[in-house]
């Protein structure tokens, strides 16, 4: 068994596609506006974005617990900041040895931005 995809819930599919494809740089695999869903290639796991039903709006704007790995965290922080992307925590060395930042999508969904090589060298 393995994880195939992770879904994150958004309020505006087109805006989210622009963010994840245009800003973050994930490759859009499929988009179905009529179903409120899109999927991106994110390494061995796909990232899905979905517009929830009216009774599920509380699913939008959460800490996802999902980490996006980058080769150079400081460079990625500078690139995304220049695009107006919100960071809730700048690149910070963690007491346990990690090097990460927290980044938010336009709906306030928060992801780890993690330079794994800083830990595992």
CSV table of N, CA and C in Angstrom, one decimal:
chain,number,residue,atom,x,y,z
A,1,UNK,N,0.9,-1.2,0.0
A,1,UNK,CA,0.0,0.0,0.0
A,1,UNK,C,0.9,1.2,0.0
A,2,UNK,N,0.5,2.3,-0.7
A,2,UNK,CA,1.2,3.5,-0.7
A,2,UNK,C,0.2,4.7,-0.9
A,3,UNK,N,0.7,5.9,-0.5
A,3,UNK,CA,-0.2,7.1,-0.7
A,3,UNK,C,-0.1,7.5,-2.2
A,4,UNK,N,-1.3,7.6,-2.8
A,4,UNK,CA,-1.4,8.0,-4.2
A,4,UNK,C,-1.6,9.5,-4.3
A,5,UNK,N,-2.5,10.1,-3.5
A,5,UNK,CA,-2.7,11.5,-3.6
A,5,UNK,C,-3.2,12.1,-2.3
A,6,UNK,N,-3.0,13.4,-2.2
A,6,UNK,CA,-3.5,14.1,-1.0
A,6,UNK,C,-4.4,15.3,-1.5
A,7,UNK,N,-5.5,15.4,-1.0
A,7,UNK,CA,-6.4,16.5,-1.4
A,7,UNK,C,-6.4,17.7,-0.4
A,8,UNK,N,-6.4,18.9,-1.0
A,8,UNK,CA,-6.5,20.1,-0.2
A,8,UNK,C,-7.7,20.9,-0.7
A,9,UNK,N,-8.4,21.5,0.2
A,9,UNK,CA,-9.7,22.1,-0.2
A,9,UNK,C,-9.5,23.6,-0.4
A,10,UNK,N,-10.1,24.1,-1.5
A,10,UNK,CA,-10.0,25.5,-1.9
A,10,UNK,C,-11.3,26.1,-2.2
A,11,UNK,N,-11.4,27.5,-2.2
A,11,UNK,CA,-12.7,28.1,-2.5
A,11,UNK,C,-12.8,28.5,-4.0
A,12,UNK,N,-11.7,28.6,-4.7
A,12,UNK,CA,-11.7,29.1,-6.1
A,12,UNK,C,-10.7,28.2,-6.9
A,13,UNK,N,-11.2,27.3,-7.7
A,13,UNK,CA,-10.4,26.3,-8.4
A,13,UNK,C,-9.4,27.0,-9.3
A,14,UNK,N,-9.9,28.0,-10.1
A,14,UNK,CA,-9.0,28.7,-11.1
A,14,UNK,C,-7.9,29.4,-10.4
A,15,UNK,N,-8.2,30.1,-9.3
A,15,UNK,CA,-7.1,30.8,-8.6
A,15,UNK,C,-6.1,29.8,-8.0
A,16,UNK,N,-6.6,28.7,-7.5
A,16,UNK,CA,-5.7,27.6,-6.9
A,16,UNK,C,-4.9,27.0,-8.0
A,17,UNK,N,-5.4,26.8,-9.2
A,17,UNK,CA,-4.6,26.2,-10.2
A,17,UNK,C,-3.5,27.2,-10.6
A,18,UNK,N,-3.8,28.5,-10.7
A,18,UNK,CA,-2.8,29.5,-11.0
A,18,UNK,C,-1.7,29.4,-9.9
A,19,UNK,N,-2.1,29.3,-8.6
A,19,UNK,CA,-1.1,29.3,-7.5
A,19,UNK,C,-0.2,28.0,-7.6
A,20,UNK,N,-0.8,26.9,-7.7
A,20,UNK,CA,0.0,25.6,-7.6
A,20,UNK,C,0.8,25.4,-8.9
A,21,UNK,N,0.2,25.7,-10.0
A,21,UNK,CA,0.9,25.5,-11.3
A,21,UNK,C,1.8,26.7,-11.6
A,22,UNK,N,1.3,27.9,-11.5
A,22,UNK,CA,2.0,29.1,-11.9
A,22,UNK,C,3.0,29.6,-10.9
A,23,UNK,N,2.7,29.5,-9.6
A,23,UNK,CA,3.7,30.0,-8.6
A,23,UNK,C,4.5,28.9,-8.0
A,24,UNK,N,3.9,27.9,-7.5
A,24,UNK,CA,4.6,26.8,-6.9
A,24,UNK,C,5.4,26.0,-7.9
A,25,UNK,N,4.8,25.8,-9.1
A,25,UNK,CA,5.5,25.1,-10.1
A,25,UNK,C,5.2,23.6,-10.2
A,26,UNK,N,4.1,23.2,-9.6
A,26,UNK,CA,3.7,21.8,-9.8
A,26,UNK,C,3.0,21.6,-11.2
A,27,UNK,N,3.2,20.5,-11.8
A,27,UNK,CA,2.6,20.3,-13.1
A,27,UNK,C,1.2,19.8,-13.1
A,28,UNK,N,0.3,20.6,-13.7
A,28,UNK,CA,-1.1,20.3,-13.7
A,28,UNK,C,-1.3,19.0,-14.6
A,29,UNK,N,-2.0,18.0,-14.0
A,29,UNK,CA,-2.2,16.7,-14.7
A,29,UNK,C,-3.6,16.7,-15.3
A,30,UNK,N,-4.6,17.2,-14.5
A,30,UNK,CA,-6.0,17.2,-15.0
A,30,UNK,C,-6.7,18.3,-14.3
A,31,UNK,N,-7.7,18.8,-14.9
A,31,UNK,CA,-8.6,19.8,-14.3
A,31,UNK,C,-10.0,19.6,-14.8
A,32,UNK,N,-10.9,19.6,-13.8
A,32,UNK,CA,-12.3,19.4,-14.1
A,32,UNK,C,-13.2,20.4,-13.4
A,33,UNK,N,-13.2,21.6,-13.9
A,33,UNK,CA,-14.0,22.7,-13.3
A,33,UNK,C,-15.4,22.4,-12.9
A,34,UNK,N,-16.0,21.6,-13.8
A,34,UNK,CA,-17.4,21.2,-13.6
A,34,UNK,C,-17.6,20.3,-12.3
A,35,UNK,N,-16.5,19.6,-11.9
A,35,UNK,CA,-16.5,18.8,-10.7
A,35,UNK,C,-15.7,19.5,-9.6
A,36,UNK,N,-15.2,20.7,-9.8
A,36,UNK,CA,-14.4,21.4,-8.8
A,36,UNK,C,-13.2,20.7,-8.3
A,37,UNK,N,-12.4,20.1,-9.3
A,37,UNK,CA,-11.3,19.3,-8.9
A,37,UNK,C,-10.1,19.5,-9.9
A,38,UNK,N,-8.9,19.5,-9.4
A,38,UNK,CA,-7.7,19.5,-10.3
A,38,UNK,C,-6.7,18.6,-9.6
A,39,UNK,N,-5.7,18.1,-10.4
A,39,UNK,CA,-4.7,17.2,-9.8
A,39,UNK,C,-3.3,17.7,-10.4
A,40,UNK,N,-2.3,17.6,-9.6
A,40,UNK,CA,-1.0,18.0,-10.0
A,40,UNK,C,0.0,16.9,-9.7
A,41,UNK,N,1.0,16.8,-10.5
A,41,UNK,CA,2.1,15.9,-10.3
A,41,UNK,C,3.0,16.5,-9.2
A,42,UNK,N,3.3,15.8,-8.2
A,42,UNK,CA,4.1,16.3,-7.1
A,42,UNK,C,5.0,15.2,-6.6
A,43,UNK,N,5.8,14.6,-7.6
A,43,UNK,CA,6.7,13.5,-7.3
A,43,UNK,C,5.9,12.2,-7.3
A,44,UNK,N,6.1,11.4,-6.4
A,44,UNK,CA,5.5,10.1,-6.4
A,44,UNK,C,4.0,10.1,-5.9
A,45,UNK,N,3.6,11.3,-5.3
A,45,UNK,CA,2.3,11.5,-4.8
A,45,UNK,C,1.7,12.7,-5.6
A,46,UNK,N,0.4,12.6,-5.9
A,46,UNK,CA,-0.3,13.7,-6.6
A,46,UNK,C,-0.9,14.6,-5.5
A,47,UNK,N,-1.0,15.8,-5.9
A,47,UNK,CA,-1.7,16.8,-5.0
A,47,UNK,C,-3.0,17.1,-5.7
A,48,UNK,N,-4.1,16.9,-5.1
A,48,UNK,CA,-5.4,17.2,-5.6
A,48,UNK,C,-5.9,18.5,-4.9
A,49,UNK,N,-6.6,19.3,-5.7
A,49,UNK,CA,-7.3,20.5,-5.0
A,49,UNK,C,-8.8,20.3,-5.4
A,50,UNK,N,-9.6,20.6,-4.4
A,50,UNK,CA,-11.0,20.3,-4.5
A,50,UNK,C,-11.8,21.4,-3.9
A,51,UNK,N,-12.9,21.8,-4.5
A,51,UNK,CA,-13.8,22.8,-4.0
A,51,UNK,C,-14.9,22.0,-3.2
A,52,UNK,N,-15.0,22.2,-1.9
A,52,UNK,CA,-15.9,21.4,-1.1
A,52,UNK,C,-17.3,21.9,-1.2
A,53,UNK,N,-18.2,21.0,-0.8
A,53,UNK,CA,-19.6,21.4,-0.9
A,53,UNK,C,-19.9,22.5,0.2
A,54,UNK,N,-21.1,23.1,0.1
A,54,UNK,CA,-21.5,24.2,0.9
A,54,UNK,C,-21.4,23.9,2.4
A,55,UNK,N,-21.7,22.6,2.8
A,55,UNK,CA,-21.7,22.2,4.2
A,55,UNK,C,-20.3,21.8,4.6
A,56,UNK,N,-19.2,22.0,3.8
A,56,UNK,CA,-17.9,21.5,4.1
A,56,UNK,C,-16.9,22.6,4.1
A,57,UNK,N,-17.3,23.9,4.2
A,57,UNK,CA,-16.4,25.0,4.0
A,57,UNK,C,-15.3,25.1,5.1
A,58,UNK,N,-15.5,24.4,6.2
A,58,UNK,CA,-14.5,24.4,7.3
A,58,UNK,C,-13.3,23.7,6.9
A,59,UNK,N,-13.3,22.9,5.8
A,59,UNK,CA,-12.1,22.2,5.3
A,59,UNK,C,-11.1,23.1,4.6
A,60,UNK,N,-11.5,24.4,4.3
A,60,UNK,CA,-10.7,25.3,3.6
A,60,UNK,C,-9.9,26.1,4.6
A,61,UNK,N,-8.6,26.4,4.3
A,61,UNK,CA,-7.8,27.2,5.2
A,61,UNK,C,-7.2,26.6,6.4
A,62,UNK,N,-6.6,25.4,6.2
A,62,UNK,CA,-6.1,24.7,7.4
A,62,UNK,C,-4.6,24.4,7.2
A,63,UNK,N,-4.0,24.0,8.2
A,63,UNK,CA,-2.6,23.5,8.1
A,63,UNK,C,-2.7,22.1,7.6
A,64,UNK,N,-2.1,21.9,6.4
A,64,UNK,CA,-2.3,20.6,5.7
A,64,UNK,C,-1.4,19.5,6.3
A,65,UNK,N,-0.3,19.8,6.9
A,65,UNK,CA,0.7,18.8,7.4
A,65,UNK,C,1.5,18.3,6.2
A,66,UNK,N,1.3,18.8,5.0
A,66,UNK,CA,2.0,18.3,3.8
A,66,UNK,C,3.2,19.1,3.6
A,67,UNK,N,4.3,18.4,3.3
A,67,UNK,CA,5.6,19.1,3.1
A,67,UNK,C,5.9,19.1,1.6
A,68,UNK,N,6.4,20.2,1.1
A,68,UNK,CA,6.8,20.3,-0.3
A,68,UNK,C,8.4,20.4,-0.2
A,69,UNK,N,9.1,19.5,-0.8
A,69,UNK,CA,10.5,19.5,-0.8
A,69,UNK,C,11.1,20.4,-1.8
A,70,UNK,N,12.1,21.2,-1.4
A,70,UNK,CA,12.8,22.1,-2.4
A,70,UNK,C,14.3,21.8,-2.2
A,71,UNK,N,15.1,22.1,-3.3
A,71,UNK,CA,16.5,21.9,-3.2
A,71,UNK,C,17.2,23.0,-2.5
A,72,UNK,N,16.7,24.2,-2.7
A,72,UNK,CA,17.3,25.4,-2.1
A,72,UNK,C,16.2,26.3,-1.4
A,73,UNK,N,16.0,26.2,-0.2
A,73,UNK,CA,14.9,26.8,0.5
A,73,UNK,C,15.0,28.3,0.5
A,74,UNK,N,16.2,28.9,0.6
A,74,UNK,CA,16.4,30.3,0.6
A,74,UNK,C,16.0,30.9,-0.8
A,75,UNK,N,16.5,30.2,-1.8
A,75,UNK,CA,16.2,30.7,-3.2
A,75,UNK,C,14.7,30.6,-3.5
A,76,UNK,N,14.1,29.5,-3.0
A,76,UNK,CA,12.6,29.3,-3.3
A,76,UNK,C,11.8,30.3,-2.5
A,77,UNK,N,12.2,30.6,-1.3
A,77,UNK,CA,11.6,31.6,-0.5
A,77,UNK,C,11.7,33.0,-1.2
A,78,UNK,N,12.8,33.3,-1.7
A,78,UNK,CA,13.0,34.6,-2.4
A,78,UNK,C,12.1,34.6,-3.7
A,79,UNK,N,12.1,33.5,-4.4
A,79,UNK,CA,11.3,33.5,-5.7
A,79,UNK,C,9.8,33.6,-5.4
A,80,UNK,N,9.3,32.9,-4.4
A,80,UNK,CA,7.9,32.9,-4.1
A,80,UNK,C,7.5,34.2,-3.4
A,81,UNK,N,8.3,34.8,-2.6
A,81,UNK,CA,8.1,36.1,-2.0
A,81,UNK,C,7.9,37.1,-3.0
A,82,UNK,N,8.8,37.1,-4.1
A,82,UNK,CA,8.7,38.1,-5.2
A,82,UNK,C,7.4,37.9,-5.9
A,83,UNK,N,6.7,36.8,-5.9
A,83,UNK,CA,5.5,36.6,-6.5
A,83,UNK,C,4.3,36.9,-5.6
A,84,UNK,N,4.6,37.4,-4.4
A,84,UNK,CA,3.5,37.8,-3.5
A,84,UNK,C,3.0,36.6,-2.6
A,85,UNK,N,3.7,35.5,-2.6
A,85,UNK,CA,3.2,34.3,-1.9
A,85,UNK,C,3.4,34.6,-0.4
A,86,UNK,N,2.4,34.2,0.5
A,86,UNK,CA,2.5,34.5,1.9
A,86,UNK,C,3.3,33.4,2.6
A,87,UNK,N,4.2,33.8,3.5
A,87,UNK,CA,4.9,32.8,4.3
A,87,UNK,C,4.4,33.1,5.8
A,88,UNK,N,4.0,32.1,6.5
A,88,UNK,CA,3.6,32.2,7.9
A,88,UNK,C,4.8,32.0,8.8
A,89,UNK,N,5.9,31.4,8.2
A,89,UNK,CA,7.2,31.3,8.9
A,89,UNK,C,8.3,31.4,7.9
A,90,UNK,N,9.2,32.3,8.0
A,90,UNK,CA,10.3,32.3,7.0
A,90,UNK,C,11.2,31.1,7.2
A,91,UNK,N,12.2,30.9,6.3
A,91,UNK,CA,13.1,29.8,6.4
A,91,UNK,C,13.8,29.9,7.8
A,92,UNK,N,13.7,28.8,8.5
A,92,UNK,CA,14.2,28.7,9.9
A,92,UNK,C,14.8,27.4,10.1
A,93,UNK,N,16.0,27.4,10.7
A,93,UNK,CA,16.7,26.2,11.2
A,93,UNK,C,16.0,25.7,12.4
A,94,UNK,N,15.6,24.5,12.4
A,94,UNK,CA,14.8,23.9,13.5
A,94,UNK,C,15.8,23.3,14.6
A,95,UNK,N,15.4,23.2,15.8
A,95,UNK,CA,16.3,22.7,16.9
A,95,UNK,C,16.7,21.2,16.6
A,96,UNK,N,15.9,20.5,15.9
A,96,UNK,CA,16.1,19.1,15.6
A,96,UNK,C,17.0,18.9,14.3
A,97,UNK,N,17.4,20.1,13.7
A,97,UNK,CA,18.3,20.0,12.5
A,97,UNK,C,17.6,20.3,11.2
A,98,UNK,N,16.3,20.4,11.2
A,98,UNK,CA,15.6,20.7,9.9
A,98,UNK,C,15.8,22.1,9.5
A,99,UNK,N,15.5,22.4,8.2
A,99,UNK,CA,15.5,23.7,7.6
A,99,UNK,C,14.2,23.9,6.8
A,100,UNK,N,13.3,24.7,7.4
A,100,UNK,CA,11.9,24.7,6.7
A,100,UNK,C,11.3,26.1,6.9
A,101,UNK,N,10.3,26.3,6.1
A,101,UNK,CA,9.4,27.5,6.1
A,101,UNK,C,8.0,27.0,6.1
A,102,UNK,N,7.1,27.9,6.4
A,102,UNK,CA,5.7,27.6,6.2
A,102,UNK,C,5.1,28.6,5.2
A,103,UNK,N,4.4,28.0,4.2
A,103,UNK,CA,3.9,28.8,3.1
A,103,UNK,C,2.4,28.6,3.0
A,104,UNK,N,1.6,29.6,2.7
A,104,UNK,CA,0.2,29.5,2.6
A,104,UNK,C,-0.3,29.8,1.2
A,105,UNK,N,-1.3,29.0,0.8
A,105,UNK,CA,-1.9,29.3,-0.6
A,105,UNK,C,-2.9,30.4,-0.4
A,106,UNK,N,-3.6,30.8,-1.5
A,106,UNK,CA,-4.5,32.0,-1.4
A,106,UNK,C,-5.7,31.7,-0.4
A,107,UNK,N,-6.0,30.5,-0.1
A,107,UNK,CA,-7.1,30.2,0.8
A,107,UNK,C,-6.6,30.0,2.3
A,108,UNK,N,-5.3,30.2,2.5
A,108,UNK,CA,-4.8,30.0,3.8
A,108,UNK,C,-4.4,28.6,4.2
A,109,UNK,N,-4.4,27.7,3.2
A,109,UNK,CA,-3.9,26.3,3.5
A,109,UNK,C,-2.4,26.4,3.6
A,110,UNK,N,-1.9,25.9,4.7
A,110,UNK,CA,-0.5,26.0,5.0
A,110,UNK,C,0.2,24.7,4.7
A,111,UNK,N,1.4,24.9,4.1
A,111,UNK,CA,2.3,23.7,3.8
A,111,UNK,C,3.7,24.0,4.4
A,112,UNK,N,4.4,22.9,4.7
A,112,UNK,CA,5.8,23.0,5.0
A,112,UNK,C,6.5,23.2,3.6
A,113,UNK,N,7.5,24.0,3.6
A,113,UNK,CA,8.5,24.1,2.5
A,113,UNK,C,9.8,23.7,3.1
A,114,UNK,N,10.3,22.5,2.7
A,114,UNK,CA,11.4,21.9,3.4
A,114,UNK,C,12.5,21.6,2.5
A,115,UNK,N,13.7,21.9,3.0
A,115,UNK,CA,15.0,21.6,2.3
A,115,UNK,C,15.5,20.3,3.0
A,116,UNK,N,15.1,19.2,2.5
A,116,UNK,CA,15.4,17.9,3.2
A,116,UNK,C,16.9,17.7,3.2
A,117,UNK,N,17.6,18.1,2.1
A,117,UNK,CA,19.0,17.8,2.0
A,117,UNK,C,19.8,18.5,3.1
A,118,UNK,N,19.2,19.6,3.7
A,118,UNK,CA,19.9,20.2,4.9
A,118,UNK,C,20.0,19.3,6.1
A,119,UNK,N,19.0,18.4,6.2
A,119,UNK,CA,19.0,17.5,7.3
A,119,UNK,C,19.7,16.2,7.0
A,120,UNK,N,19.5,15.6,5.8
A,120,UNK,CA,20.0,14.3,5.4
A,120,UNK,C,21.2,14.4,4.5
A,121,UNK,N,21.7,15.6,4.3
A,121,UNK,CA,22.8,15.9,3.6
A,121,UNK,C,23.4,15.4,2.4
